[in-house]
CSV table of C-alpha atoms in Angstrom, one decimal:
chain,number,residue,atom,x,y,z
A,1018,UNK,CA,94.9,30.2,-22.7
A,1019,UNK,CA,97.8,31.0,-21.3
A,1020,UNK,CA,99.4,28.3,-18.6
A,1021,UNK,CA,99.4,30.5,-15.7
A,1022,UNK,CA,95.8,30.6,-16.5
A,1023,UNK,CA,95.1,27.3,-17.1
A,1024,UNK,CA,96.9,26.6,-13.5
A,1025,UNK,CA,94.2,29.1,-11.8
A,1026,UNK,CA,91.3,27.1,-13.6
A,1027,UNK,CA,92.4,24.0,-12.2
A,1028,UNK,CA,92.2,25.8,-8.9
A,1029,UNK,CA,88.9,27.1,-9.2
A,1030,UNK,CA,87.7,23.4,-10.5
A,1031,UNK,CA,89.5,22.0,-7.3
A,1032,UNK,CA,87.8,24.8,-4.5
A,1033,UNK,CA,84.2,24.1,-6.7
A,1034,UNK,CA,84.5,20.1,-5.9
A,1035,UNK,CA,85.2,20.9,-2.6
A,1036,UNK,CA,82.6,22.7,-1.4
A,1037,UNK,CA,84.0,26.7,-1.8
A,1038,UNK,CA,83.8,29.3,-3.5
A,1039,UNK,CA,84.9,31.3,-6.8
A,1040,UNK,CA,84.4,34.4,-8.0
A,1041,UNK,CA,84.1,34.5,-12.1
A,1042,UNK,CA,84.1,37.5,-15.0
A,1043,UNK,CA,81.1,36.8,-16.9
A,1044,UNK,CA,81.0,39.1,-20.2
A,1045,UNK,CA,77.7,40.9,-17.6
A,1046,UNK,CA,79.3,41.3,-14.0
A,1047,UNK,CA,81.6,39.3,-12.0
A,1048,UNK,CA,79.8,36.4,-10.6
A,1049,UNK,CA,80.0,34.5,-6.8
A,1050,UNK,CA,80.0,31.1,-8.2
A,1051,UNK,CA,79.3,27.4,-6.4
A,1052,UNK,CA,78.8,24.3,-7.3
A,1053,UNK,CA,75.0,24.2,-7.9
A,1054,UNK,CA,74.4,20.8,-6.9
A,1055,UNK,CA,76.4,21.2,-3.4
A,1056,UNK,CA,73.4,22.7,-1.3
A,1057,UNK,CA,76.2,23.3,1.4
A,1058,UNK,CA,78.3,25.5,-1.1
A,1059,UNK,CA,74.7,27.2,-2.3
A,1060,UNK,CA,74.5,28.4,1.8
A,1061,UNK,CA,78.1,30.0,1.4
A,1062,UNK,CA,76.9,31.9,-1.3
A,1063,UNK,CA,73.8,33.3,1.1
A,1064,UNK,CA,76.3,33.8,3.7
A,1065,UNK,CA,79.1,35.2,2.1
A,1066,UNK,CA,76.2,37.9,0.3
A,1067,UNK,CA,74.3,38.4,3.0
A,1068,UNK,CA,71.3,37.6,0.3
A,1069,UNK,CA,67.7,36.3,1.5
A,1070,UNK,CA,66.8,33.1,0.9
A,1071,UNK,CA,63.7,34.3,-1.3
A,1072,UNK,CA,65.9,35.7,-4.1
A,1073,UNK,CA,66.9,32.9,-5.9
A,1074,UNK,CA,70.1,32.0,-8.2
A,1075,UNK,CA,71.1,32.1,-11.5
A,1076,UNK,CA,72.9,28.7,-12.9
A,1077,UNK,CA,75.5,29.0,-15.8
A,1078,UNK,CA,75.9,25.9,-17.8
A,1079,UNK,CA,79.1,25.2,-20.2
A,1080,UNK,CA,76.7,24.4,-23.9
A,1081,UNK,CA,73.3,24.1,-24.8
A,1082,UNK,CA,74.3,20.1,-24.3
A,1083,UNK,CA,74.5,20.1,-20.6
A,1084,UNK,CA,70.9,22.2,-20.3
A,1085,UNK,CA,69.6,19.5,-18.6
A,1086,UNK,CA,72.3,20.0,-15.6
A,1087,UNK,CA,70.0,22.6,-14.6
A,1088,UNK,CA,66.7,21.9,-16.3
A,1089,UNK,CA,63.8,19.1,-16.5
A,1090,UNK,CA,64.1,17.5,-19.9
A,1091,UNK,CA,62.1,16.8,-22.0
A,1092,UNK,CA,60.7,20.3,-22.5
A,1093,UNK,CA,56.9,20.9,-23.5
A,1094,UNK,CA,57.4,21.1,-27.3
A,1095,UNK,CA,55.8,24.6,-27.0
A,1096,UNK,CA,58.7,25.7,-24.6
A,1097,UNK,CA,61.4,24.0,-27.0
A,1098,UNK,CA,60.5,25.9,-29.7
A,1099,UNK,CA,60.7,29.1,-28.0
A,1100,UNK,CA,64.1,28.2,-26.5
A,1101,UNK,CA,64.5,26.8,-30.3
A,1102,UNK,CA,64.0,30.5,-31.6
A,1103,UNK,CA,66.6,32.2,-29.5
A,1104,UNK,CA,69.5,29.4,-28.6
A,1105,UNK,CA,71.9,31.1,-30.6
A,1106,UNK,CA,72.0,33.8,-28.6
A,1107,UNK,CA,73.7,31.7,-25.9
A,1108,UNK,CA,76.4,32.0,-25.2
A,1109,UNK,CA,75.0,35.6,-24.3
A,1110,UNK,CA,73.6,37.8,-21.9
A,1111,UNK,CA,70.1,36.0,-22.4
A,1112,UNK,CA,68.7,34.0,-18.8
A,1113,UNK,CA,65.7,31.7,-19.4
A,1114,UNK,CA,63.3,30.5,-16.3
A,1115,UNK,CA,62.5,26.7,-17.5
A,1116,UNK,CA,61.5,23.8,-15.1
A,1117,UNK,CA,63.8,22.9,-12.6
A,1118,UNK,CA,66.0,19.8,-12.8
A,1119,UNK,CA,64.8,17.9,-8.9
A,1120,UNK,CA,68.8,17.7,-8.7
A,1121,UNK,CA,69.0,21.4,-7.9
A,1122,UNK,CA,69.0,22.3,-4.2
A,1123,UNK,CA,66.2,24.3,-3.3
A,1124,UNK,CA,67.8,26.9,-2.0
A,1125,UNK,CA,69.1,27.5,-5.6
A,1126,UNK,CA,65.4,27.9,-7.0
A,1127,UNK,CA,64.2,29.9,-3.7
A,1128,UNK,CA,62.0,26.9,-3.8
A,1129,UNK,CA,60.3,27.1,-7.0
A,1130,UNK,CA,59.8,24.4,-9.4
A,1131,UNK,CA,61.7,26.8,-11.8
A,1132,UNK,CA,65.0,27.7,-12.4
A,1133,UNK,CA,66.9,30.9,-14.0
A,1134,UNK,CA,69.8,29.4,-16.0
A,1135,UNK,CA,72.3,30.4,-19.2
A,1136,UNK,CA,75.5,30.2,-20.8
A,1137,UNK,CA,78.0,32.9,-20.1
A,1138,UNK,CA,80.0,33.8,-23.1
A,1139,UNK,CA,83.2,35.1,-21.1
A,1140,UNK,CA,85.9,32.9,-22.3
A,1141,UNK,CA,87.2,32.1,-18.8
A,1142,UNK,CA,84.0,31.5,-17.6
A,1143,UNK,CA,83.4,28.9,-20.5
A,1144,UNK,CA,86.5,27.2,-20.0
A,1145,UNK,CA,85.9,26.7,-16.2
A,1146,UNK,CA,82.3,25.5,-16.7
A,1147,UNK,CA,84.1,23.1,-19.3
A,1148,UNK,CA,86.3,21.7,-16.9
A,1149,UNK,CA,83.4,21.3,-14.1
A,1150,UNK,CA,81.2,18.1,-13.8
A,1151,UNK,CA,78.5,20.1,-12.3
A,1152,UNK,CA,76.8,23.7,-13.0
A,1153,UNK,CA,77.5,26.7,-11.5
A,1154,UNK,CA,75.1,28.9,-9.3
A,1155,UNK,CA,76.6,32.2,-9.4
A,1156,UNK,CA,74.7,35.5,-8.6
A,1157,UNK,CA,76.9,38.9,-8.7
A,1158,UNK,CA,79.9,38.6,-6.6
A,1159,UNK,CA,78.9,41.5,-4.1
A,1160,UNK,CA,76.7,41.8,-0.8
A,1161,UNK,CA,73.2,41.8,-1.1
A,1162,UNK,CA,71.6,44.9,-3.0
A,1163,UNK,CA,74.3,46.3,-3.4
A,1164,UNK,CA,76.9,47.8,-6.4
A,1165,UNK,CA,77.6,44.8,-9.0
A,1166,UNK,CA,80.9,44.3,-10.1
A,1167,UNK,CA,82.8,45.0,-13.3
A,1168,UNK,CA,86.5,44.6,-12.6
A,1169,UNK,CA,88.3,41.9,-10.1
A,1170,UNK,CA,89.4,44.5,-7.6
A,1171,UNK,CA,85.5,45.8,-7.3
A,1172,UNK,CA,85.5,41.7,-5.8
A,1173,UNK,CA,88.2,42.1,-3.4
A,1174,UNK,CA,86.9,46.1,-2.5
A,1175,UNK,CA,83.9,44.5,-1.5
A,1176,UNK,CA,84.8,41.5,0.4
A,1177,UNK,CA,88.0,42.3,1.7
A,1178,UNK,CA,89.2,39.3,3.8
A,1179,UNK,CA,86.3,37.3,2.7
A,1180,UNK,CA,87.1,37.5,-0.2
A,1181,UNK,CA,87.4,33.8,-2.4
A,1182,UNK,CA,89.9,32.8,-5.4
A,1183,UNK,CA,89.4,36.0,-7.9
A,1184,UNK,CA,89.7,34.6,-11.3
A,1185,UNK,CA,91.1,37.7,-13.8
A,1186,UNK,CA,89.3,38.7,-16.7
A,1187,UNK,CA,89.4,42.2,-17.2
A,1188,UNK,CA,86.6,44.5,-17.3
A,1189,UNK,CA,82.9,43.1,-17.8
A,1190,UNK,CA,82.0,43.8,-21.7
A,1191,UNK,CA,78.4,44.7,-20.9
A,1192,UNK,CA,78.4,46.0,-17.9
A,1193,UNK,CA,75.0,45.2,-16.8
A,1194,UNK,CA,73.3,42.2,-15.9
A,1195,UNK,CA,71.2,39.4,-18.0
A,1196,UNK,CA,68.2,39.9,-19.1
A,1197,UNK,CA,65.7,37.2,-17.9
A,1198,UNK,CA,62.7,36.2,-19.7
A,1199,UNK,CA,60.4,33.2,-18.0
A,1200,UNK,CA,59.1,30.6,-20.6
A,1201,UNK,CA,56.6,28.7,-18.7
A,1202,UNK,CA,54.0,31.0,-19.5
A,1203,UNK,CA,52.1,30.8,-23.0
A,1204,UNK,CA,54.0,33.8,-24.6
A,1205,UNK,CA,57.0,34.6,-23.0
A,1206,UNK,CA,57.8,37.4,-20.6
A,1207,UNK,CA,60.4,39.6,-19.5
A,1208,UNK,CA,61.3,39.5,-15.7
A,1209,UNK,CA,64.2,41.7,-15.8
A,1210,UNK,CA,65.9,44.0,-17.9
A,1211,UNK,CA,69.5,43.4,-19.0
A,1212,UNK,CA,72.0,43.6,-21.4
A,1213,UNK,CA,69.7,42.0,-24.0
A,1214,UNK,CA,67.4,44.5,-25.2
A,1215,UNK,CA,63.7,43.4,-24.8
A,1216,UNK,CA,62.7,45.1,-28.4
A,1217,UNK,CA,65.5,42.4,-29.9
A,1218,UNK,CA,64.1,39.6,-28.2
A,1219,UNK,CA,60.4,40.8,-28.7
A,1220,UNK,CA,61.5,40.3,-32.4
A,1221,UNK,CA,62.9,37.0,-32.3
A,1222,UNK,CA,60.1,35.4,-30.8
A,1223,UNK,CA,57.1,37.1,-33.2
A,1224,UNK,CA,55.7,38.6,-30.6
A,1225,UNK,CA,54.7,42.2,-29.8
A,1226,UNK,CA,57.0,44.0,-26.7
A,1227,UNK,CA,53.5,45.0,-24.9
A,1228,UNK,CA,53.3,41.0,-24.4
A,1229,UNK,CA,56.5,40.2,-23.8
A,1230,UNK,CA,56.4,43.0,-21.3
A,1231,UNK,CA,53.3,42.6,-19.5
A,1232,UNK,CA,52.7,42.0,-16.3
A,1233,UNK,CA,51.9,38.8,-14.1
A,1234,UNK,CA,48.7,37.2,-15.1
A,1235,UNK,CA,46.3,37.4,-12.0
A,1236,UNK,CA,45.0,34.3,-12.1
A,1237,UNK,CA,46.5,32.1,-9.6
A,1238,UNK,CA,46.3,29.1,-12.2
A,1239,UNK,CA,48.5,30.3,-15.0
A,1240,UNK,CA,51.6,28.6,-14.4
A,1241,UNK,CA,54.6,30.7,-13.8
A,1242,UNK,CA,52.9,34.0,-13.2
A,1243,UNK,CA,54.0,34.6,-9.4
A,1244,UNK,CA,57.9,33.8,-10.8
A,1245,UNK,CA,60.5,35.1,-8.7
A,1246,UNK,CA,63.9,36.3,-10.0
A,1247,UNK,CA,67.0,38.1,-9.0
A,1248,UNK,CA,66.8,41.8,-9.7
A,1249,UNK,CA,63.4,42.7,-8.4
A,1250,UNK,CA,64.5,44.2,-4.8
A,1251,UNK,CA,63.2,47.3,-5.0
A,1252,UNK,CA,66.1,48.8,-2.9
A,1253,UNK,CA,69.0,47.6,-5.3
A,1254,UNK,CA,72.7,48.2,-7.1
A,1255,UNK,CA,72.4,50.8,-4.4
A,1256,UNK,CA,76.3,52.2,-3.4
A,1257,UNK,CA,76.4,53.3,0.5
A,1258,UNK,CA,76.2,57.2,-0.7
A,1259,UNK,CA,72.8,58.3,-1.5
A,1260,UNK,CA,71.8,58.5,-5.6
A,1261,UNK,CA,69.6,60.9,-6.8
A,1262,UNK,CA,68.4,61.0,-10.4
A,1263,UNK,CA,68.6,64.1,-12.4
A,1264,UNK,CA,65.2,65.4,-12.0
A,1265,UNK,CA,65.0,64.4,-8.0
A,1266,UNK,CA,68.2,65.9,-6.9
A,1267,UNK,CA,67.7,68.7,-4.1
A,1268,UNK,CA,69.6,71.8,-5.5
A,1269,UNK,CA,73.6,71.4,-5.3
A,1270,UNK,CA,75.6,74.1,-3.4
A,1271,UNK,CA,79.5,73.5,-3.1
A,1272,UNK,CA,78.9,75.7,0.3
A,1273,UNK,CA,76.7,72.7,2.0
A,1274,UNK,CA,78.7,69.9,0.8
A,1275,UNK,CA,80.5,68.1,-2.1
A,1276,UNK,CA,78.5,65.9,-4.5
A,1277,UNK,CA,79.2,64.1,-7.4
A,1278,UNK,CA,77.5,64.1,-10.9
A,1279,UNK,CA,77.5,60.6,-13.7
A,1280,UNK,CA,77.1,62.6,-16.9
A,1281,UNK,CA,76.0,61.0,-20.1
A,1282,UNK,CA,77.2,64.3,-21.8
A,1283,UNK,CA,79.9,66.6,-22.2
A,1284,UNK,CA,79.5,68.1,-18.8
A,1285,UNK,CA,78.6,72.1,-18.7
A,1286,UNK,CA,80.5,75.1,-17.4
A,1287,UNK,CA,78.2,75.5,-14.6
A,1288,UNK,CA,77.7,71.5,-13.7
A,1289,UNK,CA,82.0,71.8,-13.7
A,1290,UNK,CA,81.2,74.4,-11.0
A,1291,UNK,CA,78.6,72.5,-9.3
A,1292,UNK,CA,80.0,69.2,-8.7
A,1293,UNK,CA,83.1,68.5,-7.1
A,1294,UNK,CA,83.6,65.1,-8.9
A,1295,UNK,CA,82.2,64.8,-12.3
A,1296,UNK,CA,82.5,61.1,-14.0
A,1297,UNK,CA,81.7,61.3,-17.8
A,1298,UNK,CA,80.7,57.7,-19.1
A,1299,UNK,CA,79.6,58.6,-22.3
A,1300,UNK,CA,79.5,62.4,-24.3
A,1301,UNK,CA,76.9,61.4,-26.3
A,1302,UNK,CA,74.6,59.5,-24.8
A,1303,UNK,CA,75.9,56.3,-26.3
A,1304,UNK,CA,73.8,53.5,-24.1
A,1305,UNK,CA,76.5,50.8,-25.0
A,1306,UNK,CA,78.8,53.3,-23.3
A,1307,UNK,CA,76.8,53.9,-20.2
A,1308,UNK,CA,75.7,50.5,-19.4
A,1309,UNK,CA,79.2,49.5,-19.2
A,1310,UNK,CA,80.5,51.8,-17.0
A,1311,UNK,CA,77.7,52.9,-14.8
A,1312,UNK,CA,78.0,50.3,-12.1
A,1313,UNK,CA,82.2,51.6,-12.0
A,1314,UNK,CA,81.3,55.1,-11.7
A,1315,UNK,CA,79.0,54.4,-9.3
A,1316,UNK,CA,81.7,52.7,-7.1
A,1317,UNK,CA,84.4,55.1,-7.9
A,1318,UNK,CA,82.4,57.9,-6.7
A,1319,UNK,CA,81.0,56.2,-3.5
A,1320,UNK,CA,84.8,56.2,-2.4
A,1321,UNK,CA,84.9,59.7,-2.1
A,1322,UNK,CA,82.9,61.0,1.1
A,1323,UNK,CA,80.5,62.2,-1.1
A,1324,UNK,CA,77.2,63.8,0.1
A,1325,UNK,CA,75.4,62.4,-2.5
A,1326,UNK,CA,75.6,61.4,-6.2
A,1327,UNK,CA,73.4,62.6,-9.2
A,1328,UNK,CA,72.8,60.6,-12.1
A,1329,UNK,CA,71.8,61.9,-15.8
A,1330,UNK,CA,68.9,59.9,-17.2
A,1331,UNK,CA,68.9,58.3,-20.6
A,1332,UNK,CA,65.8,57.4,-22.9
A,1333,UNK,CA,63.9,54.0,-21.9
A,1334,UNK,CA,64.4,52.6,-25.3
A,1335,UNK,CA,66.9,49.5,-26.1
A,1336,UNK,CA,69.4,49.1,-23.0
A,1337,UNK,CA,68.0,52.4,-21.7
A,1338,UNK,CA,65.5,50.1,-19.9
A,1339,UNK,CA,68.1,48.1,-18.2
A,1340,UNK,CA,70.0,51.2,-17.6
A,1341,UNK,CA,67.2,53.0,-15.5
A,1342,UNK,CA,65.4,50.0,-14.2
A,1343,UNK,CA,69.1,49.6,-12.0
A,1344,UNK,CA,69.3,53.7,-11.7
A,1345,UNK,CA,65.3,53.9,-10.5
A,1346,UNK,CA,66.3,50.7,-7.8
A,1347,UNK,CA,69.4,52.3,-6.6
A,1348,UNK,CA,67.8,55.5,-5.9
A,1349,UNK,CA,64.6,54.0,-4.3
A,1350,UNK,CA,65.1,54.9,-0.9
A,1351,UNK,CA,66.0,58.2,-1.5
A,1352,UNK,CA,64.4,59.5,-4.5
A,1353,UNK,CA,60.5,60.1,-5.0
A,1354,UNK,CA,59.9,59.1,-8.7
């Protein structure tokens, strides 16, 4: 790592001891991150967001060793040997819901005995959780609900003054967030969609993806079942112009206004004449492709004064789940499917 850096980790280390706040590339999104043991740094990140308390936070730890900066151990054995099954996917996109080390703040856990927690695999986000004595809580570094960040500058667009230390590391490979999967329950389940594709993880664990994607159990005794998680506002990744999927938008006329169009394709002749702004993320549908650049077209084009912004649709298989799950929750409040 280059020493210019190294000096800006040491930085970061130094405003995390403190009390402040950093915001880190993770290989997802660019995170808000805090040292999750300082309950007074946790409220900054609250603040700074503008996030409820009831939405809890994700804590990144540097190694599978320091798991229990963030988590009750011993696990159950059942629970250690489905952590067992996937822990070489970590460093990775992958966030587990285990029991909650009492060290955490509860404002961290939204009060839950649980807690959301993985290993980034950024390198600069590795090397700084190497060089902290404590975990980091970091949710996406951007206000509540809204567009998640890829690149640094989307940080400093959003926050402007308020904006903390930036630590540089280019654009977010994925582009999407974690997937989360809670393991407190007897099989285990998948809270969110992410960059981790549920049929891959359905796989590893020998299970079938209608279990690991069913829904809460009903019964008030299964432990776990009522888990809350980031990512399950309806209203969410939403940009300040209004998003309309494909099949919802109200009919475009240049005449009445200019709108822009996120095309999974090699756009049309008629969708050229259409759409004042057209942002092309992938020409082939290419769901590796989208998910990393949805959440920067989205921001590019809610620059623009636009009237509103349609989105293509891709198929709900692999990281086509992810991808629509953030595309249905950004268009709730405006669209009707």
């Amino acid at each position: 790592m280059p020493l210019m850096d190294e000096q800006r980790i040491q930085q970061a280390v130094e405003i995390l001891s403190q009390g402040g706040l950093v915001a880190i590339p993770t290989e997802t999104v660019y995170g808000l991150a805090a040292n999750a043991w300082n309950e007074e740094a946790c409220h900054e990140i609250f603040a700074l967001k503008r996030r409820p308390p009831s939405n809890p936070l994700i804590v990144h730890v540097a190694q599978r060793g320091r798991l229990g900066d963030a988590v009750a151990l011993p696990l159950p054995d059942k629970m250690e040997q489905r952590l067992a099954a996937v822990a070489d996917l970590w460093p990775g996109p992958l966030t587990l819901v285990l029991p909650r080390n009492p060290r955490l703040p509860r404002i961290v856990t939204a009060g839950q005995e649980s807690v959301a927690v993985r290993i980034p695999s950024h390198p600069v986000a590795l090397k700084l959780l190497a060089c902290c004595p404590f975990p980091l809580a970091a949710p996406s570094a951007n206000r509540s609900t809204g567009v998640s960040p890829t690149q640094a500058e989307h940080v400093r667009d959003e926050f402007g003054g308020d904006a903390p230390l930036v630590l540089e590391g280019g654009d977010c490979r994925c582009g999407l967030e974690s997937t989360i999967v809670t393991l407190l329950e007897d099989e285990p389940r998948l809270l969110r969609f992410g960059a981790m594709p549920a049929e891959f993880l359905a796989h590893r664990w020998g299970i079938s993806l209608d279990v690991l994607l069913r829904e809460a159990a009903p019964s008030e005794g299964e432990r776990g079942s009522n888990t809350v998680v980031p990512g399950q506002l309806k209203i969410h990744y939403a940009p300040r112009t209004a998003v309309w999927l494909l099949d919802d938008a109200p009919p475009v006329d240049r005449r009445r206004g200019r709108w822009g169009r996120i095309c999974f394709h090699d756009p049309t002749d008629r969708e050229r004449e259409e759409y004042a702004e057209l942002c092309v993320i992938s020409r082939d549908d290419d769901s590796t492709e989208i998910a990393g650049r949805l959440f920067a077209a989205l921001r590019e084009l809610d620059h623009l004064h636009l009237e509103g912004i349609v989105v293509d649709k891709c198929a709900e298989i692999g990281l086509g789940r992810a991808i629509m799950d953030r595309l249905r929750r950004a268009s709730a409040n405006r669209s009707t499917s």
